[in-house]
Coordinates of C-alpha atoms and ligand atoms in Angstrom, one line a residue:
Chain A
X1 CA -10.4 26.2 -2.3
X2 CA -11.2 26.8 1.4
X3 CA -14.7 25.5 2.1
X4 CA -15.3 27.2 5.4
X5 CA -12.8 30.0 5.8
X6 CA -14.3 31.2 9.1
X7 CA -13.6 27.9 10.7
X8 CA -10.4 26.9 9.0
X9 CA -8.5 30.1 9.3
X10 CA -9.3 31.3 12.9
X11 CA -6.7 32.9 15.1
X12 CA -5.2 30.7 17.8
X13 CA -7.2 32.7 20.4
X14 CA -10.4 32.2 18.5
X15 CA -9.8 28.5 18.2
X16 CA -9.0 28.2 22.0
X17 CA -12.2 30.1 22.9
X18 CA -14.4 28.0 20.6
X19 CA -12.8 24.8 21.8
X20 CA -13.1 25.7 25.4
X21 CA -16.8 26.6 25.2
X22 CA -17.6 23.4 23.3
X23 CA -15.5 21.3 25.6
X24 CA -17.3 22.6 28.7
X25 CA -20.7 21.7 27.2
X26 CA -19.5 18.4 25.9
X27 CA -18.0 17.3 29.3
X28 CA -21.3 18.2 30.9
X29 CA -23.3 16.1 28.4
X30 CA -21.0 13.2 28.9
X31 CA -21.1 13.5 32.7
X32 CA -24.9 13.7 32.9
X33 CA -25.8 11.3 30.1
X34 CA -23.2 8.6 30.1
X35 CA -22.8 6.5 33.2
X36 CA -19.4 5.3 32.2
X37 CA -18.0 8.9 32.2
X38 CA -19.8 10.0 35.3
X39 CA -18.3 7.0 37.2
X40 CA -14.9 7.6 35.7
X41 CA -14.9 11.2 36.7
X42 CA -16.3 10.6 40.1
X43 CA -13.5 8.1 40.8
X44 CA -10.9 10.8 40.4
X45 CA -13.0 13.4 42.1
X46 CA -13.6 15.5 39.0
X47 CA -16.7 17.4 38.2
X48 CA -17.8 19.1 35.0
X49 CA -17.3 22.5 36.7
X50 CA -13.6 21.7 37.1
X51 CA -13.2 21.9 33.3
X52 CA -13.1 25.5 32.3
X53 CA -11.4 25.2 29.0
X54 CA -8.8 23.5 26.8
X55 CA -6.1 24.1 29.5
X56 CA -8.0 21.7 31.8
X57 CA -8.2 18.9 29.2
X58 CA -5.3 17.0 30.7
X59 CA -7.3 16.5 33.9
X60 CA -9.8 14.3 32.1
X61 CA -9.5 10.5 31.9
X62 CA -8.7 8.7 28.6
X63 CA -11.0 6.6 26.6
X64 CA -9.8 3.5 24.8
X65 CA -11.2 1.1 22.2
X66 CA -11.6 -1.4 25.0
X67 CA -14.0 1.0 26.7
X68 CA -16.1 1.0 23.6
X69 CA -16.1 -2.8 23.5
X70 CA -16.9 -3.1 27.2
X71 CA -19.9 -0.9 26.6
X72 CA -21.1 -2.8 23.5
X73 CA -23.2 -1.9 21.8
X74 CA -24.8 1.4 22.8
X75 CA -23.4 1.9 26.4
X76 CA -21.5 5.1 25.6
X77 CA -24.3 6.8 23.7
X78 CA -25.3 10.1 25.2
X79 CA -28.7 10.4 23.6
X80 CA -31.7 8.2 23.5
X81 CA -31.9 5.8 20.6
X82 CA -34.7 7.7 19.1
X83 CA -32.2 10.5 18.3
X84 CA -29.7 8.2 16.6
X85 CA -30.1 8.3 12.9
X86 CA -27.2 6.0 11.9
X87 CA -24.9 3.4 13.3
X88 CA -21.6 2.2 12.0
X89 CA -19.4 -0.5 13.3
X90 CA -15.9 -1.8 12.7
X91 CA -15.0 -5.4 13.2
X92 CA -12.2 -5.9 15.6
X93 CA -9.6 -8.6 15.0
X94 CA -10.3 -9.7 18.5
X95 CA -13.5 -9.6 20.3
X96 CA -16.6 -7.5 19.7
X97 CA -17.1 -4.9 17.0
X98 CA -16.8 -1.2 17.9
X99 CA -20.1 0.4 17.5
X100 CA -20.6 4.1 16.9
X101 CA -23.7 6.2 16.5
X102 CA -24.7 9.6 15.0
X103 CA -27.5 12.0 15.5
X104 CA -28.8 14.1 12.6
X105 CA -26.5 16.9 13.6
X106 CA -23.5 14.6 13.9
X107 CA -24.1 13.5 10.3
X108 CA -24.3 17.1 9.2
X109 CA -21.0 17.9 10.8
X110 CA -19.4 14.9 9.2
X111 CA -20.7 15.9 5.8
X112 CA -19.3 19.4 6.4
X113 CA -15.9 18.0 7.3
X114 CA -15.6 15.8 4.3
X115 CA -16.7 18.7 2.1
X116 CA -13.9 20.7 3.5
X117 CA -11.4 17.9 2.7
X118 CA -12.7 17.5 -0.9
X119 CA -12.6 21.3 -1.5
X120 CA -9.1 21.4 -0.1
X121 CA -8.2 18.8 -2.7
X122 CA -9.6 21.0 -5.4
X123 CA -12.8 18.9 -5.9
X124 CA -15.9 20.9 -6.7
X125 CA -19.5 20.7 -8.0
X126 CA -18.2 20.1 -11.6
X127 CA -16.4 16.9 -10.6
X128 CA -17.6 13.4 -10.9
X129 CA -16.3 11.3 -8.1
X130 CA -16.2 7.6 -7.7
X131 CA -16.4 6.5 -4.1
X132 CA -14.5 3.2 -4.0
X133 CA -14.5 2.6 -0.3
X134 CA -16.6 -0.2 1.1
X135 CA -20.2 0.9 1.6
X136 CA -21.8 -0.5 4.7
X137 CA -20.9 -0.7 8.3
X138 CA -17.4 0.7 7.5
X139 CA -17.5 4.5 7.6
X140 CA -15.4 5.0 4.4
X141 CA -18.1 4.6 1.8
X142 CA -21.0 6.5 3.3
X143 CA -18.7 9.1 4.9
X144 CA -17.2 10.1 1.6
X145 CA -20.5 9.7 -0.2
X146 CA -22.5 12.2 1.8
X147 CA -19.5 14.6 2.1
X148 CA -19.2 14.7 -1.7
X149 CA -22.9 15.1 -2.1
X150 CA -22.8 18.0 0.3
X151 CA -20.1 19.6 -1.7
X152 CA -22.3 19.3 -4.8
X153 CA -20.1 16.8 -6.8
X154 CA -21.7 14.0 -8.8
X155 CA -21.2 10.9 -6.8
X156 CA -20.8 7.4 -8.2
X157 CA -21.2 5.0 -5.3
X158 CA -18.9 2.3 -6.6
X159 CA -18.0 0.6 -3.3
X160 CA -15.3 -2.0 -3.7
X161 CA -15.0 -5.4 -5.4
X162 CA -15.3 -4.9 -9.1
X163 CA -12.2 -3.2 -10.5
X164 CA -13.1 -3.9 -14.1
X165 CA -16.5 -2.2 -13.8
X166 CA -14.9 0.7 -11.9
X167 CA -12.5 1.3 -14.8
X168 CA -15.3 1.0 -17.4
X169 CA -17.5 3.6 -15.6
X170 CA -14.4 5.7 -14.9
X171 CA -13.8 6.0 -18.6
X172 CA -17.5 6.1 -19.8
X173 CA -18.6 8.7 -17.2
X174 CA -15.3 10.7 -17.5
X175 CA -14.8 10.5 -13.8
X176 CA -12.5 13.2 -12.5
X177 CA -12.0 12.2 -8.9
X178 CA -11.8 9.0 -6.9
X179 CA -11.8 8.2 -3.2
X180 CA -10.4 4.9 -2.1
X181 CA -7.5 3.3 -0.2
X182 CA -4.0 4.1 -1.7
X183 CA -3.2 0.5 -2.2
X184 CA -6.4 -0.1 -4.1
X185 CA -5.7 2.9 -6.2
X186 CA -2.2 1.5 -7.1
X187 CA -4.0 -1.7 -8.0
X188 CA -6.4 0.2 -10.3
X189 CA -3.3 1.9 -11.8
X190 CA -1.7 -1.5 -12.5
X191 CA -4.8 -2.8 -14.2
X192 CA -5.1 0.3 -16.3
X193 CA -1.4 0.0 -17.2
X194 CA -1.8 -3.6 -18.3
X195 CA -4.7 -2.7 -20.4
X196 CA -2.7 0.1 -22.0
X197 CA -5.4 2.5 -20.7
X198 CA -3.4 4.4 -18.1
X199 CA -3.5 7.7 -20.2
X200 CA -7.1 7.1 -21.2
X201 CA -9.0 8.5 -18.2
X202 CA -10.1 12.0 -17.1
X203 CA -9.0 11.4 -13.5
X204 CA -7.3 14.4 -12.0
X205 CA -7.5 13.9 -8.2
X206 CA -7.6 11.1 -5.6
X207 CA -8.5 11.3 -2.0
X208 CA -6.9 8.3 -0.3
X209 CA -7.0 7.1 3.3
X210 CA -8.1 4.3 5.6
X211 CA -4.6 2.9 5.8
X212 CA -1.2 4.5 6.4
X213 CA 0.8 5.4 3.3
X214 CA 4.0 7.3 2.6
X215 CA 4.9 10.4 0.7
X216 CA 6.7 8.2 -1.8
X217 CA 3.6 6.2 -2.4
X218 CA 1.7 9.4 -3.0
X219 CA 4.3 10.5 -5.6
X220 CA 4.1 7.1 -7.2
X221 CA 0.4 7.3 -7.6
X222 CA 0.6 10.9 -8.9
X223 CA 3.2 10.0 -11.5
X224 CA 1.6 6.7 -12.7
X225 CA -1.9 8.2 -13.1
X226 CA -0.8 11.8 -13.7
X227 CA -3.1 13.1 -11.0
X228 CA -2.9 14.8 -7.6
X229 CA -3.4 12.6 -4.6
X230 CA -4.4 13.7 -1.1
X231 CA -4.4 12.1 2.3
X232 CA -7.6 11.9 4.3
X233 CA -7.7 10.6 7.9
X234 CA -10.3 9.7 10.3
X235 CA -11.5 7.0 12.6
X236 CA -15.0 5.8 13.2
X237 CA -14.8 6.3 17.0
X238 CA -14.2 10.0 16.5
X239 CA -16.4 10.4 13.4
X240 CA -15.0 8.6 10.3
X241 CA -13.0 9.9 7.4
X242 CA -12.6 13.7 7.4
X243 CA -11.2 14.4 10.9
X244 CA -8.0 15.6 9.1
X245 CA -6.6 15.8 5.6
X246 CA -3.7 17.4 3.8
X247 CA -3.7 20.4 1.4
X248 CA -1.7 20.8 -1.8
X249 CA 1.5 21.6 0.2
X250 CA 1.4 18.1 1.8
X251 CA 3.0 19.4 5.0
X252 CA 0.8 17.5 7.4
X253 CA -2.9 16.9 7.7
X254 CA -5.1 19.8 8.8
X255 CA -7.2 18.8 11.8
X256 CA -10.7 20.4 12.0
X257 CA -10.1 21.9 15.4
X258 CA -13.6 23.4 15.7
X259 CA -14.9 19.8 16.1
X260 CA -11.9 17.8 17.4
X261 CA -9.2 18.7 19.9
X262 CA -6.0 16.9 19.1
X263 CA -3.4 16.0 21.7
X264 CA -0.1 14.1 21.4
X265 CA 0.9 12.0 24.4
X266 CA 3.7 9.6 25.3
X267 CA 2.1 6.2 24.8
X268 CA 3.7 4.9 27.9
X269 CA 3.8 7.8 30.4
X270 CA 0.6 9.3 29.0
X271 CA 2.2 12.7 29.5
X272 CA 1.7 15.4 26.8
X273 CA 4.4 15.6 24.2
X274 CA 6.0 18.8 23.1
X275 CA 5.0 20.4 19.7
X276 CA 6.8 18.4 17.0
X277 CA 7.5 15.4 19.1
X278 CA 6.2 12.0 18.0
X279 CA 3.7 10.4 20.2
X280 CA 0.2 8.9 20.3
X281 CA -2.6 10.9 18.9
X282 CA -5.5 11.6 21.2
X283 CA -8.8 13.1 20.0
X284 CA -11.7 14.8 21.9
X285 CA -14.6 15.3 19.5
X286 CA -16.2 18.3 21.1
X287 CA -19.4 18.6 19.0
X288 CA -20.4 14.9 18.9
X289 CA -23.9 14.5 20.3
X290 CA -24.4 10.7 20.1
X291 CA -20.9 9.6 21.2
X292 CA -19.0 12.3 23.0
X293 CA -15.7 10.5 23.6
X294 CA -13.3 12.1 26.0
X295 CA -9.6 12.0 25.1
X296 CA -9.9 9.0 22.8
X297 CA -6.6 7.2 22.3
X298 CA -6.2 6.5 18.6
X299 CA -3.0 4.4 18.8
X300 CA -1.8 6.3 15.8
X301 CA 1.7 7.8 16.2
X302 CA 2.3 11.2 14.8
X303 CA 3.5 14.7 15.8
X304 CA 1.6 18.1 15.7
X305 CA 2.4 21.6 14.7
X306 CA 0.3 24.8 15.2
X307 CA 2.2 26.9 12.7
X308 CA 0.1 28.6 10.0
X309 CA 0.2 26.6 6.7
X310 CA 1.3 28.1 3.4
X311 CA -2.3 27.5 2.2
X312 CA -3.6 30.0 4.8
X313 CA -5.2 27.6 7.1
X314 CA -4.4 28.2 10.8
X315 CA -5.7 24.9 12.2
X316 CA -3.2 22.5 13.6
X317 CA -1.5 19.9 11.4
X318 CA -0.6 16.4 12.3
X319 CA 2.3 14.8 10.4
X320 CA 2.0 11.8 8.2
X321 CA 1.5 8.7 10.4
X322 CA 4.6 7.0 11.7
X323 CA 2.6 3.9 12.3
X324 CA 0.3 2.7 15.1
X325 CA 1.4 2.1 18.6
X326 CA -0.4 -1.3 18.3
X327 CA 1.0 -1.9 14.8
X328 CA 4.5 -1.5 16.1
X329 CA 6.3 -4.8 16.1
X330 CA 9.1 -5.4 18.5
X331 CA 11.6 -7.7 16.8
X332 CA 14.7 -8.6 18.7
X333 CA 14.1 -5.6 20.8
X334 CA 13.9 -3.2 17.9
X335 CA 10.7 -1.2 17.3
X336 CA 9.7 -1.8 13.7
X337 CA 6.8 -0.2 11.8
X338 CA 5.5 -1.5 8.5
X339 CA 5.6 2.0 7.1
X340 CA 9.4 2.0 7.4
X341 CA 9.6 -1.0 5.1
X342 CA 7.3 0.6 2.6
X343 CA 9.3 3.8 2.7
X344 CA 12.6 2.0 2.2
X345 CA 11.3 0.0 -0.8
X346 CA 9.9 3.0 -2.5
X347 CA 13.1 4.9 -1.9
X348 CA 15.1 2.1 -3.5
X349 CA 12.8 2.2 -6.5
X350 CA 13.7 -1.2 -7.9
X351 CA 10.7 -3.1 -6.6
X352 CA 7.0 -2.7 -6.3
X353 CA 5.9 -1.2 -3.0
X354 CA 3.8 -4.3 -2.3
X355 CA 5.3 -6.2 0.6
X356 CA 4.4 -8.6 3.3
X357 CA 6.3 -8.9 6.6
X358 CA 6.4 -12.3 8.3
X359 CA 7.7 -12.4 11.8
X360 CA 8.5 -15.7 13.3
X361 CA 10.4 -17.1 16.3
X362 CA 12.8 -19.8 15.3
X363 CA 15.0 -21.4 18.1
X364 CA 14.0 -18.5 20.4
X365 CA 15.2 -15.9 17.9
X366 CA 12.9 -13.5 16.2
X367 CA 13.2 -13.6 12.4
X368 CA 11.8 -11.1 10.0
X369 CA 11.1 -12.1 6.5
X370 CA 10.0 -9.5 4.0
X371 CA 8.4 -10.7 0.8
X372 CA 8.7 -8.3 -2.1
X373 CA 7.1 -8.6 -5.5
X374 CA 9.5 -8.5 -8.4
X375 CA 8.4 -5.9 -11.0
X376 CA 8.5 -6.9 -14.6
X377 CA 10.9 -4.2 -15.6
X378 CA 13.4 -5.3 -12.9
X379 CA 13.1 -9.0 -13.6
X380 CA 16.3 -10.6 -15.0
X381 CA 16.5 -14.2 -16.0
X382 CA 20.0 -14.3 -14.6
X383 CA 20.2 -15.6 -11.0
X384 CA 23.1 -13.3 -10.4
X385 CA 21.0 -10.3 -11.0
X386 CA 18.1 -11.5 -9.0
X387 CA 20.4 -12.4 -6.1
X388 CA 22.0 -9.0 -6.2
X389 CA 18.5 -7.4 -6.2
X390 CA 17.6 -9.5 -3.1
X391 CA 20.8 -8.4 -1.4
X392 CA 20.2 -4.8 -2.3
X393 CA 16.7 -4.9 -0.8
X394 CA 18.1 -6.6 2.3
X395 CA 20.7 -4.0 2.7
X396 CA 18.2 -1.1 2.3
X397 CA 15.9 -2.7 4.8
X398 CA 18.7 -3.4 7.3
X399 CA 19.7 0.3 7.1
X400 CA 16.1 1.5 7.5
X401 CA 15.1 -0.9 10.3
X402 CA 18.4 -1.5 12.1
X403 CA 17.7 -5.1 11.9
X404 CA 18.8 -7.9 9.5
X405 CA 16.0 -9.0 7.3
X406 CA 15.5 -12.1 5.1
X407 CA 14.2 -11.0 1.8
X408 CA 12.2 -13.2 -0.5
X409 CA 11.3 -12.3 -4.0
X410 CA 7.8 -13.3 -5.0
X411 CA 5.9 -13.1 -8.2
X412 CA 4.0 -9.9 -9.1
X413 CA 0.5 -9.7 -7.6
X414 CA 0.9 -12.6 -5.2
X415 CA 0.7 -10.3 -2.3
X416 CA -3.0 -9.6 -1.6
X417 CA -4.2 -6.1 -2.7
X418 CA -6.6 -4.7 -0.3
X419 CA -9.8 -3.1 -1.2
X420 CA -10.1 -2.3 2.5
X421 CA -7.0 -2.2 4.6
X422 CA -3.8 -3.8 3.5
X423 CA -2.6 -6.9 5.3
X424 CA 1.1 -6.1 5.7
X425 CA 2.1 -8.1 8.7
X426 CA 1.9 -11.7 9.7
X427 CA 3.2 -12.3 13.2
X428 CA 3.6 -16.0 13.8
X429 CA 5.3 -15.7 17.2
X430 CA 3.5 -17.0 20.2
X431 CA 3.8 -15.0 23.3
X432 CA 2.0 -17.1 25.8
Chain B
X1 CA 21.0 -14.9 -35.7
X2 CA 19.7 -13.9 -32.3
X3 CA 16.8 -15.9 -31.1
X4 CA 14.2 -15.3 -28.3
X5 CA 14.2 -17.3 -25.2
X6 CA 11.2 -17.3 -22.9
X7 CA 12.3 -16.8 -19.3
X8 CA 9.9 -17.2 -16.3
X9 CA 10.3 -16.4 -12.7
X10 CA 9.2 -19.4 -10.6
X11 CA 8.5 -19.0 -7.0
X12 CA 9.3 -22.2 -5.2
X13 CA 5.8 -22.9 -4.3
X14 CA 3.7 -25.9 -5.4
X15 CA 2.0 -25.9 -8.8
X16 CA 3.8 -23.0 -10.5
X17 CA 5.6 -25.2 -13.0
X18 CA 2.5 -27.0 -13.8
X19 CA 0.8 -23.7 -14.3
X20 CA 3.4 -22.8 -16.9
X21 CA 3.2 -26.1 -18.8
X22 CA -0.6 -26.1 -18.6
X23 CA -0.9 -22.6 -20.0
X24 CA 1.5 -23.2 -22.8
X25 CA -0.3 -26.5 -23.6
X26 CA -3.7 -24.8 -23.7
X27 CA -2.4 -22.3 -26.3
X28 CA -0.8 -25.0 -28.3
X29 CA 2.7 -23.7 -27.7
X30 CA 5.5 -26.4 -27.9
X31 CA 8.4 -26.4 -25.5
X32 CA 11.4 -27.2 -27.6
X33 CA 14.0 -27.1 -24.9
X34 CA 14.3 -25.9 -21.3
X35 CA 16.5 -25.4 -18.4
X36 CA 15.4 -24.8 -14.8
X37 CA 17.9 -23.1 -12.5
X38 CA 17.1 -22.9 -8.9
X39 CA 18.3 -20.5 -6.3
X40 CA 17.1 -21.3 -2.7
X41 CA 13.9 -19.3 -2.7
X42 CA 13.0 -19.2 -6.4
X43 CA 13.9 -20.6 -9.8
X44 CA 14.2 -19.3 -13.3
X45 CA 12.8 -21.4 -16.1
X46 CA 14.4 -20.7 -19.5
X47 CA 12.7 -22.1 -22.5
X48 CA 12.9 -22.2 -26.3
X49 CA 9.3 -22.5 -27.4
X50 CA 7.5 -22.6 -30.8
X51 CA 6.1 -19.1 -30.4
X52 CA 8.0 -17.0 -27.8
X53 CA 6.0 -13.8 -28.1
X54 CA 2.6 -15.5 -27.7
X55 CA 4.2 -17.6 -24.9
X56 CA 5.1 -14.5 -23.0
X57 CA 1.6 -13.0 -23.5
X58 CA -0.3 -16.0 -22.3
X59 CA 1.9 -16.5 -19.2
X60 CA 1.5 -12.9 -18.4
X61 CA -2.2 -13.2 -18.6
X62 CA -1.9 -16.0 -16.0
X63 CA -0.2 -13.5 -13.7
X64 CA 3.3 -15.0 -14.2
X65 CA 6.4 -13.0 -14.5
X66 CA 7.8 -13.8 -18.0
X67 CA 10.1 -12.0 -20.3
X68 CA 12.0 -12.6 -23.6
X69 CA 15.7 -12.8 -23.5
X70 CA 18.1 -12.7 -26.5
X71 CA 20.2 -15.8 -26.8
X72 CA 22.0 -17.7 -29.6
X73 CA 21.8 -21.4 -30.5
X74 CA 25.3 -22.5 -31.6
X75 CA 25.6 -25.7 -33.6
X76 CA 28.7 -27.4 -32.3
X77 CA 29.9 -30.4 -34.5
X78 CA 29.8 -33.8 -32.7
X79 CA 33.6 -34.0 -32.2
X80 CA 35.7 -33.6 -29.1
X81 CA 37.0 -30.1 -28.5
X82 CA 34.5 -28.2 -30.5
X83 CA 32.7 -26.5 -27.6
X84 CA 36.1 -25.8 -26.0
X85 CA 37.2 -24.2 -29.2
X86 CA 34.2 -21.8 -29.2
X87 CA 34.6 -21.0 -25.6
X88 CA 38.3 -20.2 -26.0
X89 CA 37.5 -17.8 -28.8
X90 CA 34.9 -16.1 -26.6
X91 CA 37.4 -15.8 -23.7
X92 CA 40.1 -14.4 -25.9
X93 CA 37.6 -11.8 -27.1
X94 CA 36.6 -11.0 -23.4
X95 CA 33.1 -12.2 -23.9
X96 CA 31.4 -13.5 -20.8
X97 CA 29.1 -16.5 -21.0
X98 CA 26.3 -15.9 -18.5
X99 CA 24.7 -19.3 -18.9
X100 CA 24.3 -22.1 -21.4
X101 CA 22.4 -25.3 -21.8
X102 CA 21.9 -28.0 -24.5
X103 CA 19.2 -27.4 -26.9
X104 CA 19.4 -30.7 -28.9
X105 CA 21.8 -33.4 -29.8
X106 CA 21.8 -35.1 -33.2
X107 CA 24.2 -37.2 -35.2
X108 CA 26.0 -34.1 -36.5
X109 CA 25.6 -31.4 -34.0
X110 CA 25.1 -30.7 -30.3
X111 CA 23.3 -27.4 -30.3
X112 CA 23.9 -25.2 -27.4
X113 CA 21.9 -22.2 -26.2
X114 CA 24.1 -19.4 -24.9
X115 CA 23.5 -16.1 -23.3
X116 CA 26.5 -13.8 -23.6
X117 CA 27.5 -10.3 -22.7
X118 CA 27.8 -9.1 -26.3
X119 CA 25.7 -11.2 -28.6
X120 CA 26.6 -9.4 -31.8
X121 CA 30.4 -9.8 -31.3
X122 CA 29.8 -13.4 -30.4
X123 CA 27.9 -14.0 -33.6
X124 CA 30.6 -12.6 -35.8
X125 CA 33.3 -14.6 -33.9
X126 CA 31.3 -17.8 -34.5
X127 CA 31.0 -17.0 -38.2
X128 CA 34.8 -16.3 -38.4
X129 CA 35.6 -19.6 -36.8
X130 CA 33.4 -21.4 -39.4
X131 CA 30.6 -22.5 -37.0
X132 CA 26.9 -22.0 -37.5
X133 CA 24.0 -20.8 -35.4
X134 CA 20.3 -21.7 -35.7
X135 CA 17.9 -19.2 -37.3
X136 CA 14.8 -18.5 -35.2
X137 CA 12.7 -20.6 -37.5
X138 CA 15.1 -23.5 -37.1
X139 CA 15.1 -23.2 -33.4
X140 CA 11.4 -22.7 -32.8
X141 CA 10.3 -25.3 -35.3
X142 CA 13.2 -27.8 -34.9
X143 CA 14.3 -28.0 -38.5
X144 CA 17.7 -28.4 -40.2
X145 CA 19.3 -29.6 -37.0
X146 CA 21.2 -32.5 -38.6
Ligands
ZN1 ZN1 -2.3 23.7 4.3

């Protein structure tokens, strides 16, 4: 179902006009209310009046995560604190947390976007949905929660941490939909499988996000649980989950262009990429009142298409993520993304998709070890078979990455399952 | 007859073997015989235990990767050339021995656990040659081995 047909199925001209009008207003707000943006624009001799529409977007300066940290906590807010109704924050691996704020209207728009995502996945007011993202400073839990309430579904605020309880309630309440990270959902499926309860749920749809996953992983989730799974994308700096999501055709994630202008740029030259070309995704949220970021660099690598989708939506689609420009590992000069490892393992089909990459530098040479969990049905007690499995995985990874890989088989469930974001990489190299 | 061997994947990290022995001990499962084979990064522990089904279950509950494998326990008389005789018969029948280890040794027999490509063929060959194999009861409970 299309939740907001007027906004999701506009013509390209209508989208451009709406975006241009909103962009002009937003740049004015940022210029007049945020010192950081006023200074940044003044430095390059740019005034709000120079921005007439989307075609002038490229003239504006970029915003990075570092800018948010430098202005910690509320330095980039464009409204007085009395108008802020909620704050979220994400913990950085280094340094200070990234703090984001919302006005009442920002929250309303967020609820609207998440409702669109859920409706696109076929969720409606008759559904009972478990929100199994973390509740708290992380945007996942509350974002999905209020979106699902706005849609009219019955929301079970599960949060994360107690899989057994989640499963009990899932069965007792006849839960039909779940929102969580894809790796956590696979974990839930495993627990159900072990208890012989995999066919004993009413689950029919999952909305998964907060970490990159592959099409193969989606298919695995769909077959294991006999449900439909959808991809939801978002980042707290821009709003939270619900910036984009995929429809049943799974040909990219629809971006809600009436609220966010997407751009794809070369991460190094910062020049715009052509339609279909892979580059870094940049967002300008044009309706945000509290935190009107201009050209925010997401570090996510993807490509964009403006073709109308089979589902009837005309809004732009971004492809499944190819990784993050800062997740990218350079190993012996080769660019490696964790998503490539996952895709290769799933394609092989003889292992579980749970893996851990360990990069180290031994005698000045980068070494990549990939730990893969042995699945019960592929476990043989003959060393010869296990060795040939190891070699087969190594060959598949070598082909996928263009790099020789040391493969290590580990016991099932030794690699940490995430209830938040999966830890897939340990880089032990020292670059100082 | 074919008997069940309990095979466990052992990551070469500390404490895994103890986890296996501890779990079996807690559930009162006796290890009758074992063989530990190590590759560089992992090992495989093969055991004949008093209750293989239950053994697999309790190890699985501990999160270990365990499975049951079909093997045979051949009683080879305590005389030179007996094992050679059996192996020659297998070779002539194109049967491939994947691995073997000693189960027990007594005055009359050295009993050997074998995993082969075609267990049924192997069993009938052994019978033809006049040798004996252990029943599951004999193997799991260590009886009639003399
Ligand atoms: Zn679509």
